[in-house]
Coordinates of C-alpha atoms in Angstrom, one line a residue:
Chain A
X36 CA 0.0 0.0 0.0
X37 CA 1.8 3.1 -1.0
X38 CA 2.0 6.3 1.6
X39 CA 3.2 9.5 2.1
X40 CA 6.2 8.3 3.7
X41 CA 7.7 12.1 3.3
X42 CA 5.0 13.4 5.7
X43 CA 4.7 10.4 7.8
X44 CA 8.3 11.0 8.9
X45 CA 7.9 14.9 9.6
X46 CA 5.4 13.6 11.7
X47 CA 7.7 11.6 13.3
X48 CA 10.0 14.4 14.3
X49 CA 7.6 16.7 15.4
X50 CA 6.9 17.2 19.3
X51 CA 5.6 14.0 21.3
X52 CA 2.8 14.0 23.2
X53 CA 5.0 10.9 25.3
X54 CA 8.4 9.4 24.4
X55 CA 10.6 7.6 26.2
X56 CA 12.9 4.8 25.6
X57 CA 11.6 1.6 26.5
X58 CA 12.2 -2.3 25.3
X59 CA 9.8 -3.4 22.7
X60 CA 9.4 -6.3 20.2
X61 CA 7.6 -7.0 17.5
X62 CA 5.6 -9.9 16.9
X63 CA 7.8 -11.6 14.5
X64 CA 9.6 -15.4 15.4
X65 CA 12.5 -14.8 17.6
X66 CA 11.8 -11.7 17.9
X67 CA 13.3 -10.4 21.2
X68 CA 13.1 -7.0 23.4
X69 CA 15.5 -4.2 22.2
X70 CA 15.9 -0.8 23.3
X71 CA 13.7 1.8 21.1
X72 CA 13.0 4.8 21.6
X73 CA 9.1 5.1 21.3
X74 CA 7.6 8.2 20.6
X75 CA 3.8 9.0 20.3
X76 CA 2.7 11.4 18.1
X77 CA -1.1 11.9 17.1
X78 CA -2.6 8.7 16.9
X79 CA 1.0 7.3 15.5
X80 CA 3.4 5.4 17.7
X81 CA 6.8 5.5 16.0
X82 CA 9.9 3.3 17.1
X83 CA 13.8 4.2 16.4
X84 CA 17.0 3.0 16.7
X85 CA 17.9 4.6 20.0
X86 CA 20.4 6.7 17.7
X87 CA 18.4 6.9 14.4
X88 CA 16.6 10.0 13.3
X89 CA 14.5 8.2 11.3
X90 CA 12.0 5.5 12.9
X91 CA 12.2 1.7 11.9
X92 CA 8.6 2.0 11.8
X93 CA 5.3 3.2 12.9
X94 CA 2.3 1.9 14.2
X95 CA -1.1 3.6 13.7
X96 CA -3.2 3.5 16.6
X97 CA -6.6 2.4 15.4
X98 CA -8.8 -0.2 16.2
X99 CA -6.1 -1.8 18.4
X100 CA -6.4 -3.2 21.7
X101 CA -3.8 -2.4 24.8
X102 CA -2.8 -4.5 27.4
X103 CA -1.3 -4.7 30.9
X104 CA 0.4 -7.5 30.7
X105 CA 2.4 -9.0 33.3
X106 CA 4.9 -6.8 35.6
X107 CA 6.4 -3.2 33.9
X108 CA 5.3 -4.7 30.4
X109 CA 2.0 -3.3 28.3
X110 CA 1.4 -5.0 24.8
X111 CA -0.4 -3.3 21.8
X112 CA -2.3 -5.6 19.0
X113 CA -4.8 -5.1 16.8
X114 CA -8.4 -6.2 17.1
X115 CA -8.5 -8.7 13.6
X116 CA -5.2 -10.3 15.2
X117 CA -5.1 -10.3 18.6
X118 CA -2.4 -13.1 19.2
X119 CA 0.0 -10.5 17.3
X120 CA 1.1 -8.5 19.9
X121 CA 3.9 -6.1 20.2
X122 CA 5.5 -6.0 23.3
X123 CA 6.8 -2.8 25.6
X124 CA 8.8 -3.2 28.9
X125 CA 8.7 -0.5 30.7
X126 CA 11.6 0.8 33.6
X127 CA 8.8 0.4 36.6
X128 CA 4.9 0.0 36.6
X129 CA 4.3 3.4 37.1
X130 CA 6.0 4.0 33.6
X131 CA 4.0 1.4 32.3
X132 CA 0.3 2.2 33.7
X133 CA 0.9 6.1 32.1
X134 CA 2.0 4.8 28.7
X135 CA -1.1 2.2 28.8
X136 CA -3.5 5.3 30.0
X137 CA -2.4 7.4 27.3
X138 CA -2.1 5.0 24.4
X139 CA -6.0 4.1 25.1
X140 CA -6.3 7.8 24.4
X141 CA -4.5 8.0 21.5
X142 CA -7.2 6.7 18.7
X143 CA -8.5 9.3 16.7
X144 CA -12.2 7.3 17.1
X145 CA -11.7 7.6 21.3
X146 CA -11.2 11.5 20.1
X147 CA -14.3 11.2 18.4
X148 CA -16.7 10.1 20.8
X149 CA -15.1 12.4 23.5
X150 CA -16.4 15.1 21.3
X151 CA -19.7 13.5 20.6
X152 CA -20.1 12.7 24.7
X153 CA -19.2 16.7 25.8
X154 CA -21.5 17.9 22.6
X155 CA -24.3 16.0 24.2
X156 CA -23.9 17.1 27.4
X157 CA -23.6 20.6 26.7
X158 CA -26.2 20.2 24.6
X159 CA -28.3 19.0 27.8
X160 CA -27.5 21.1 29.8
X161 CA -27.6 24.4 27.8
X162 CA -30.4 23.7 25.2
X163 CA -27.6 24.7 22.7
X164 CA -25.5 22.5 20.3
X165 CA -21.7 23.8 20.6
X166 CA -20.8 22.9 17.6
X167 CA -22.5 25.6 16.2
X168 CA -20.3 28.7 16.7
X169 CA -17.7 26.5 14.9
X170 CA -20.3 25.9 11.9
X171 CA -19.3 22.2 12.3
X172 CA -22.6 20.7 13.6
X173 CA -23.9 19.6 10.8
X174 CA -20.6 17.5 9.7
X175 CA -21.1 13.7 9.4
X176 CA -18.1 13.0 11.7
X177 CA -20.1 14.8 14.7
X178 CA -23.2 12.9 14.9
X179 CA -25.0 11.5 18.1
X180 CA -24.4 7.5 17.6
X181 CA -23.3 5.7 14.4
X182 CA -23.1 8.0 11.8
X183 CA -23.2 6.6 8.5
X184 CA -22.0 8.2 5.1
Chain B
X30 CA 10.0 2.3 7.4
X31 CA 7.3 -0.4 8.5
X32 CA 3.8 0.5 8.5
X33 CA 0.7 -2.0 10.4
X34 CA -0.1 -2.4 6.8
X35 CA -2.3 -5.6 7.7
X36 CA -4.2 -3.3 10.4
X37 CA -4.6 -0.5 7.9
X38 CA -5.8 -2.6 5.5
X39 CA -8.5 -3.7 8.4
X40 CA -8.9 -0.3 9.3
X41 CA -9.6 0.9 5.9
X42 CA -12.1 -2.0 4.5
X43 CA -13.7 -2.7 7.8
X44 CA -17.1 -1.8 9.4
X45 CA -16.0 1.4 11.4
X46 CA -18.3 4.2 9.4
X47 CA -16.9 6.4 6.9
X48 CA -16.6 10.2 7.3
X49 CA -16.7 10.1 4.1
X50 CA -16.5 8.3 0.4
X51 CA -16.8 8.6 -3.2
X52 CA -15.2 8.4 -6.3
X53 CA -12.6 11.0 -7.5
X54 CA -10.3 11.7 -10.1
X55 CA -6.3 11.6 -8.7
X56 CA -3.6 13.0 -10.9
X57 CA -0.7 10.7 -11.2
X58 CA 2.6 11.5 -9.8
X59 CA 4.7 11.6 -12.4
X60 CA 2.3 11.8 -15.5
X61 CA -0.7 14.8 -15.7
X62 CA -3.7 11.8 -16.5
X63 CA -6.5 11.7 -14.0
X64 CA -7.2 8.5 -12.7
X65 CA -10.9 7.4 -11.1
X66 CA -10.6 5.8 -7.8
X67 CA -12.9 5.2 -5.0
X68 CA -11.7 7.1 -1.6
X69 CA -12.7 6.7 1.8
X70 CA -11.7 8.7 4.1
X71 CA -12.0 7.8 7.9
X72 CA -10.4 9.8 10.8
X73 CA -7.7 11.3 9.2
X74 CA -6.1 8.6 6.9
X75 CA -7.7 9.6 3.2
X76 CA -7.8 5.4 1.7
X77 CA -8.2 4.8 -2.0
X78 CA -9.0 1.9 -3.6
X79 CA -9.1 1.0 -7.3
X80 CA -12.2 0.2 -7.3
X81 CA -15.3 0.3 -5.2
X82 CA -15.5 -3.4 -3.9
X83 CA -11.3 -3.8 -4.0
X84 CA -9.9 -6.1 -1.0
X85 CA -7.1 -3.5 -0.2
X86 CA -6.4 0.0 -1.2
X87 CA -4.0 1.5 -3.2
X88 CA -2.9 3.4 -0.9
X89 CA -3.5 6.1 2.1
X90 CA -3.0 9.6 2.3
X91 CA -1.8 10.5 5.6
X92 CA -4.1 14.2 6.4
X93 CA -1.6 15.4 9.3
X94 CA -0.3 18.8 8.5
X95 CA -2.3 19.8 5.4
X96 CA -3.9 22.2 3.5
X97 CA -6.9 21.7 1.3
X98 CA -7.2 24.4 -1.1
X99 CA -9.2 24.9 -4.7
X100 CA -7.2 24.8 -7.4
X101 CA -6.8 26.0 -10.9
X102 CA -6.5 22.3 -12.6
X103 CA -7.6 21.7 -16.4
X104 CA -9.9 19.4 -14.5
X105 CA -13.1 21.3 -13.3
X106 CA -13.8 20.5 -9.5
X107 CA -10.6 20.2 -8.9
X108 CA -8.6 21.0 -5.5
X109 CA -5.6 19.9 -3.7
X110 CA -4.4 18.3 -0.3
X111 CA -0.7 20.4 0.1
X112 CA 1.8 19.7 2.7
X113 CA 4.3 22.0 3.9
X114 CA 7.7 21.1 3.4
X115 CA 10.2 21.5 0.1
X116 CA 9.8 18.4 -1.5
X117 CA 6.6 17.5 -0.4
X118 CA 4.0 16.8 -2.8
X119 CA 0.9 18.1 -3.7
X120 CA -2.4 15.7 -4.5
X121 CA -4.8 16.9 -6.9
X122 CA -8.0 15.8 -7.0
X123 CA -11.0 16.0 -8.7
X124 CA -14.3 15.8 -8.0
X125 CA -17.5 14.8 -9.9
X126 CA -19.8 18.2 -9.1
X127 CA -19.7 21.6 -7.3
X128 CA -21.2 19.4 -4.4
X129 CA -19.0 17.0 -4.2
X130 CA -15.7 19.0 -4.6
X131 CA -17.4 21.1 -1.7
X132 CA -18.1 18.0 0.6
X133 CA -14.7 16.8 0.2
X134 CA -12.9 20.0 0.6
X135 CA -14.6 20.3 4.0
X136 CA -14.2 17.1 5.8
X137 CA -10.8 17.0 4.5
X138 CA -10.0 20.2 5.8
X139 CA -11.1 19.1 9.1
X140 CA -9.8 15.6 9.4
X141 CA -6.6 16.0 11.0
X142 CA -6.5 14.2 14.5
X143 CA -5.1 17.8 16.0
X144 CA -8.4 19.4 14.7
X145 CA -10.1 16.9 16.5
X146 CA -8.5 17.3 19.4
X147 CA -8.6 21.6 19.2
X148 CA -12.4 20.8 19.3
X149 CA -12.2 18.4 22.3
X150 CA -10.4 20.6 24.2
X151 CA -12.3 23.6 24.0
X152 CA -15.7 21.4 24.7
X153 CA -14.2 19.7 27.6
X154 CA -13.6 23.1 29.0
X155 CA -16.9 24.8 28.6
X156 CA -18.1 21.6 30.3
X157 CA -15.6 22.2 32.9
X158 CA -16.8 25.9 33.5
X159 CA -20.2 25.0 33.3
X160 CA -20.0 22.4 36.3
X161 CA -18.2 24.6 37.9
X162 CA -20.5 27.2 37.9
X163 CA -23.5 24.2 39.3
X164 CA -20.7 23.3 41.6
X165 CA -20.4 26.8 43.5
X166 CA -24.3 26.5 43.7
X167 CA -24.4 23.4 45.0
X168 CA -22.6 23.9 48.4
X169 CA -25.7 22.6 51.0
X170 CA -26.9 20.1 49.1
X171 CA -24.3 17.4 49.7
X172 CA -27.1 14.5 50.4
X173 CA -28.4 13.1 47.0
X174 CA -31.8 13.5 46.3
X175 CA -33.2 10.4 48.2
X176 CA -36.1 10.4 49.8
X177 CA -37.2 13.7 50.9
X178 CA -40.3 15.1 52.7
X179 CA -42.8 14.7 50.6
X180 CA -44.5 18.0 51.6
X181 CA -42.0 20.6 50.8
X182 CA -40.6 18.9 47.7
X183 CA -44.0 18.3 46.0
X184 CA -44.9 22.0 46.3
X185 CA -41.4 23.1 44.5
X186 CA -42.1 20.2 41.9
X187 CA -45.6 21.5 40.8
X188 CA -44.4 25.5 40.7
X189 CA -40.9 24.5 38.2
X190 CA -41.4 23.5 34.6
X191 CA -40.2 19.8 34.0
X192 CA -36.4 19.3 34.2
X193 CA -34.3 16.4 33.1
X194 CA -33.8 13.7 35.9
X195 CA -31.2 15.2 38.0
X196 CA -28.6 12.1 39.3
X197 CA -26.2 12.3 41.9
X198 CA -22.4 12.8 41.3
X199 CA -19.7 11.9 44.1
X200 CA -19.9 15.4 45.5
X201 CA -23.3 15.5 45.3
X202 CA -23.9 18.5 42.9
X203 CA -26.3 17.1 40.4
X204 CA -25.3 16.4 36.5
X205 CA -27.7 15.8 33.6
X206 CA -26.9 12.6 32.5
X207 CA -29.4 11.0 30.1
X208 CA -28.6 9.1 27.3
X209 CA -30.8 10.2 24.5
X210 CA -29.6 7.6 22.4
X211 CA -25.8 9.1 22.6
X212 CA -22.9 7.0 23.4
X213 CA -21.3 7.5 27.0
X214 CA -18.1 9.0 27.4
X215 CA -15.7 6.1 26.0
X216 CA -14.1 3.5 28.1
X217 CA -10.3 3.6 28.5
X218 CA -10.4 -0.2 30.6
X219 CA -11.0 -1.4 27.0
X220 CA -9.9 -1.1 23.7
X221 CA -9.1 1.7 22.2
X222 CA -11.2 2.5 19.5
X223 CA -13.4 -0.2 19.6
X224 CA -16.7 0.2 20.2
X225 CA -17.0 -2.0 23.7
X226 CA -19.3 -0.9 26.2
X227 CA -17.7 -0.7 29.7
X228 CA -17.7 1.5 32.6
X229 CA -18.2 4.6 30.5
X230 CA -16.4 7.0 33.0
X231 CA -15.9 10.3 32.1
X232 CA -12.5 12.2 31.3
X233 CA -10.8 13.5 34.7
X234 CA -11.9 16.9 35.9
X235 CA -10.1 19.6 38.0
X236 CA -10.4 18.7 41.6
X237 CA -13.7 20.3 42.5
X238 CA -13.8 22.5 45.3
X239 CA -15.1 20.3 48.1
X240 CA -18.2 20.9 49.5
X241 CA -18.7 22.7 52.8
X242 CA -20.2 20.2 55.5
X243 CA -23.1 21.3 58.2
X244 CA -25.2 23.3 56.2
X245 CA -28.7 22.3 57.1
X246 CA -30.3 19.9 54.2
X247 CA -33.8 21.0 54.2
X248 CA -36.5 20.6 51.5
X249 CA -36.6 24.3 51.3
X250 CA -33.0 25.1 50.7
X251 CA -33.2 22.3 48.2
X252 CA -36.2 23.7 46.7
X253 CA -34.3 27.5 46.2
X254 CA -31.4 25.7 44.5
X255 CA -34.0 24.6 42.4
X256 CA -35.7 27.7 41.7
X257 CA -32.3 29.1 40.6
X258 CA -31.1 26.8 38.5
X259 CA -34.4 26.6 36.5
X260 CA -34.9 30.3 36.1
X261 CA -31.4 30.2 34.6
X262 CA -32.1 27.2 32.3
X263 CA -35.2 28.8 31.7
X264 CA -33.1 31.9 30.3
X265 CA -31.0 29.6 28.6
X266 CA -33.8 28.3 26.7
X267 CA -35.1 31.3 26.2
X268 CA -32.3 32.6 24.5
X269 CA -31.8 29.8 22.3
X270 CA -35.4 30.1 20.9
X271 CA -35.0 33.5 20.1
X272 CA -31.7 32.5 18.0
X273 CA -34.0 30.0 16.5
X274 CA -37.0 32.6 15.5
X275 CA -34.1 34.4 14.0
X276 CA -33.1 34.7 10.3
X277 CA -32.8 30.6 9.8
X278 CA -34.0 28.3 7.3

């Protein structure tokens, strides 16, 4: 599948919203933990070479399920192959919990139905849609519940 | 580098609704000819496929960091997605009418996930000030609104217009919280982005201002928080309605 690799790796060197360097691994046989640094941009989560400007690859966060796993280690697969897993071992739990918290957060759809969920609430409680001042409220993205094309 | 093809392959032909789709014309790279694809464009990943019912796509247009602008193309309906950047390069596209060109430029132009997440931000906040606000009002009416005398609450409730079913929150200051058919806030104890129903809990808050113990709980001082708040929902909703009877369609 081609991509715009070009923008995909400005992304990659812009400002993280969490990086850190941590072991990962990649489901692949034999495959074992190596130092990366892992840096989470959007709803991307790119891995280098700990001294690399350019990632080894990137992992776009959708539809993907994360996992505590067992101590300091958090694994990320995606939801049509669970047994794939990539693996993350984290320095100590507390590491691990944050980077679990905020990769649940990372999915542009998790984005989506925050905004739905505040729209409707504001919505309750003022009478008035919110989205309106923005002249976004009638955009299909923004609807109450499925929204369908 | 590597890219969760097999996921965005999953992603792309999957069941997850569309923000949007359609055929359009997309000028080759290196040659000027137009080529007809079908795009779909979820979140902000633009997908195109060669045809309607392909298994995979083409390929994906990453929307992070772009402008979508109309363009002067020998193709009419045409406009572009531009990155910044020297050597980036500029899609041009075409649509089939004025109305799609104009559906696409717009949820184009808003796809990017730090749109999104401008839009969040500022709701969450105007959430944040508004329970604020019912927050500082609340202080006296820690208890939730159990059983109360009957006497003194009866009277309020036949003097206020009808207001949503007020639940309790931890602090005790009341929050509308029906569901009119709307999805809860979603659940981070599951997946991401899939559409599992758990605990919906909702994002974290400031800590609120706790609320001053030994004020008397009394139907009556329960009834005049109630009076308030209507008369200013009441205002609310007056307001709005007169911004409907306005100059709208």
């Amino acid at each position: 599948m081609r991509y715009n690799e070009r923008e995909l790796l400005s992304l990659a060197r812009q400002p993280a919203e969490k990086a850190a360097e941590i072991r990962m691994s990649v489901p692949k046989k034999g495959s074992v933990l190596k130092k990366r640094l892992v840096k989470l941009v959007v709803n991307f989560l790119f891995y280098f070479r700990t001294d690399e400007a350019e990632p080894i690859g990137a992992l776009l966060l959708e539809h993907c399920k994360i996992t505590k796993e067992e101590e300091n280690i958090f694994s990320i697969s995606f939801i049509e192959e669970p047994e794939r897993k990539y693996c993350f071992e984290c320095a100590t739990e507390e590491q691990c919990q944050e980077w679990v918290e905020a990769l649940k957060r990372a999915s542009y759809e998790f984005l989506r139905r925050s905004l739905i969920f505040y729209r409707n609430e504001i919505q309750k409680m003022t009478g008035k849609d919110p989205l309106e001042q923005y002249g976004i409220s009638e955009e299909a993205r923004f609807q109450l519940g499925t929204h369908r094309q | 580098m590597k890219l969760n093809e097999r996921s965005l392959v999953f992603y792309a032909t999957g069941d997850s609704p569309a923000d949007n789709a359609g055929f359009l014309y997309k000028r080759g790279e290196r040659h000027t000819a137009y080529h007809r694809r079908w795009f779909v464009l979820k979140g902000n990943m633009l997908f195109y496929f060669e045809e309607r019912d392909s298994r995979e796509p083409v390929g994906v247009i990453v929307l992070e960091g772009c402008n979508v602008e109309l363009c002067e193309a020998a193709e009419s309906y045409a406009f572009a997605i531009r990155f910044g950047g020297t050597k980036s390069r500029t899609y041009v596209l075409a649509a089939e009418n004025q109305a799609a060109m104009e559906s696409w430029v717009k949820s184009l132009s808003r796809a990017s996930f730090d749109y999104m997440r401008l839009v969040v931000r500022e709701l969450e906040k105007q959430l944040q000030e508004m329970r604020r606000g019912l927050a500082r009002g609340c202080a006296g009416s820690r208890e939730p609104p159990g059983p109360w005398k009957p006497s003194g609450l009866e009277q309020c409730r036949e003097r206020l217009p009808a207001l949503p079913a007020i639940l309790p929150k931890e602090n005790g200051c009341a929050v509308w919280n029906n569901v009119l058919g709307a999805e809860r806030l979603p659940d981070t104890s599951g997946c991401a982005g899939h559409d599992e129903e758990g605990t919906p809990r909702p994002p974290p808050l400031p800590p609120r201002r706790r609320v001053s113990d030994g004020e008397a709980q009394s139907p009556s001082t329960f009834c005049r928080l109630h009076e308030q708040y209507s008369r200013e929902v009441a205002r609310l909703r007056q307001d709005w309605q007169q911004r409907q009877r306005g100059p709208r369609p």
